[in-house]
């Protein structure tokens, strides 16, 4: 799982679940809503970089970049890609 902040919004992408599954979920939480903080799932409209863990994320110019990671337990399951999600278009 990777967490990145843009202004008052936190985004979380991917991760490894207790049932040994990799996930490609994208969630956000708006920290300005002081009365009720709630995580929201953001649909990626079939433009997901794919399920992964052990990756990193960066936010730049309204784009969330997902960088590298791992999709499985074998040596060949390591990724070396960079994927851009345009947050304003999701």
Short mmCIF file of C-alpha atoms in Angstrom, two decimals:
data_model
loop_
_atom_site.label_atom_id
_atom_site.label_comp_id
_atom_site.label_asym_id
_atom_site.label_seq_id
_atom_site.Cartn_x
_atom_site.Cartn_y
_atom_site.Cartn_z
CA UNK A 1 0.00 0.00 0.00
CA UNK A 2 1.16 3.51 -0.68
CA UNK A 3 -0.12 6.78 0.75
CA UNK A 4 0.31 10.22 -0.82
CA UNK A 5 -1.08 13.65 0.09
CA UNK A 6 -2.32 16.41 -2.22
CA UNK A 7 -3.40 19.56 -0.37
CA UNK A 8 -6.03 18.40 2.15
CA UNK A 9 -6.67 15.01 0.54
CA UNK A 10 -4.92 11.72 1.27
CA UNK A 11 -4.85 8.96 -1.36
CA UNK A 12 -4.07 5.28 -0.79
CA UNK A 13 -3.38 2.88 -3.64
CA UNK A 14 -2.99 -0.87 -3.70
CA UNK A 15 -1.63 -3.14 -1.04
CA UNK A 16 -1.53 -6.71 0.19
CA UNK A 17 -4.57 -8.14 1.95
CA UNK A 18 -4.58 -10.67 4.82
CA UNK A 19 -5.96 -13.33 2.44
CA UNK A 20 -2.72 -13.05 0.37
CA UNK A 21 -4.33 -11.04 -2.41
CA UNK A 22 -2.88 -7.95 -4.04
CA UNK A 23 -5.30 -5.06 -4.54
CA UNK A 24 -5.60 -2.15 -6.95
CA UNK A 25 -8.09 -0.16 -4.88
CA UNK A 26 -7.76 3.62 -4.89
CA UNK A 27 -9.15 5.40 -1.85
CA UNK A 28 -9.20 9.01 -0.70
CA UNK A 29 -10.07 10.93 2.43
CA UNK A 30 -10.69 14.68 2.55
CA UNK A 31 -9.11 16.08 5.69
CA UNK A 32 -11.07 19.36 5.42
CA UNK A 33 -14.26 17.58 6.47
CA UNK A 34 -13.56 17.83 10.20
CA UNK A 35 -17.06 16.70 11.21
CA UNK A 36 -16.91 13.29 9.59
CA UNK A 37 -13.77 11.79 8.06
CA UNK A 38 -14.65 8.96 5.70
CA UNK A 39 -12.59 6.97 3.19
CA UNK A 40 -14.06 6.89 -0.32
CA UNK A 41 -13.28 4.33 -3.01
CA UNK A 42 -12.46 6.03 -6.32
CA UNK A 43 -13.36 3.95 -9.37
CA UNK A 44 -10.45 3.97 -11.83
CA UNK A 45 -12.68 3.25 -14.88
CA UNK A 46 -10.56 0.34 -16.13
CA UNK A 47 -7.45 2.54 -16.07
CA UNK A 48 -5.78 0.94 -13.09
CA UNK A 49 -2.06 0.15 -13.07
CA UNK A 50 -3.01 -3.24 -11.67
CA UNK A 51 -2.93 -4.82 -8.26
CA UNK A 52 0.39 -4.44 -6.44
CA UNK A 53 2.17 -3.93 -3.14
CA UNK A 54 5.63 -2.65 -2.17
CA UNK A 55 5.30 0.27 -4.59
CA UNK A 56 5.48 4.01 -4.16
CA UNK A 57 3.25 6.88 -5.24
CA UNK A 58 3.84 10.53 -6.02
CA UNK A 59 1.42 13.36 -6.74
CA UNK A 60 2.25 16.04 -9.30
CA UNK A 61 0.00 18.43 -11.29
CA UNK A 62 -3.25 16.60 -10.40
CA UNK A 63 -1.73 13.26 -11.42
CA UNK A 64 -1.12 10.31 -9.14
CA UNK A 65 1.92 8.33 -10.25
CA UNK A 66 2.17 4.68 -9.17
CA UNK A 67 5.76 3.49 -9.39
CA UNK A 68 7.02 -0.12 -9.55
CA UNK A 69 6.04 -2.67 -6.89
CA UNK A 70 5.34 -6.37 -6.66
CA UNK A 71 2.48 -8.59 -7.89
CA UNK A 72 3.46 -11.94 -6.47
CA UNK A 73 5.96 -13.83 -4.37
CA UNK A 74 8.31 -14.97 -7.16
CA UNK A 75 11.36 -13.01 -8.26
CA UNK A 76 9.81 -12.29 -11.68
CA UNK A 77 6.77 -10.69 -10.06
CA UNK A 78 8.57 -7.41 -9.39
CA UNK A 79 7.46 -4.45 -11.50
CA UNK A 80 9.50 -1.58 -12.92
CA UNK A 81 6.72 0.50 -14.47
CA UNK A 82 5.33 3.99 -13.87
CA UNK A 83 1.58 4.53 -14.27
CA UNK A 84 -0.21 7.88 -14.27
CA UNK A 85 -3.77 8.28 -12.97
CA UNK A 86 -5.32 11.64 -13.87
CA UNK A 87 -7.34 12.26 -10.71
CA UNK A 88 -9.51 14.98 -12.25
CA UNK A 89 -10.75 12.50 -14.89
CA UNK A 90 -11.74 9.75 -12.46
#
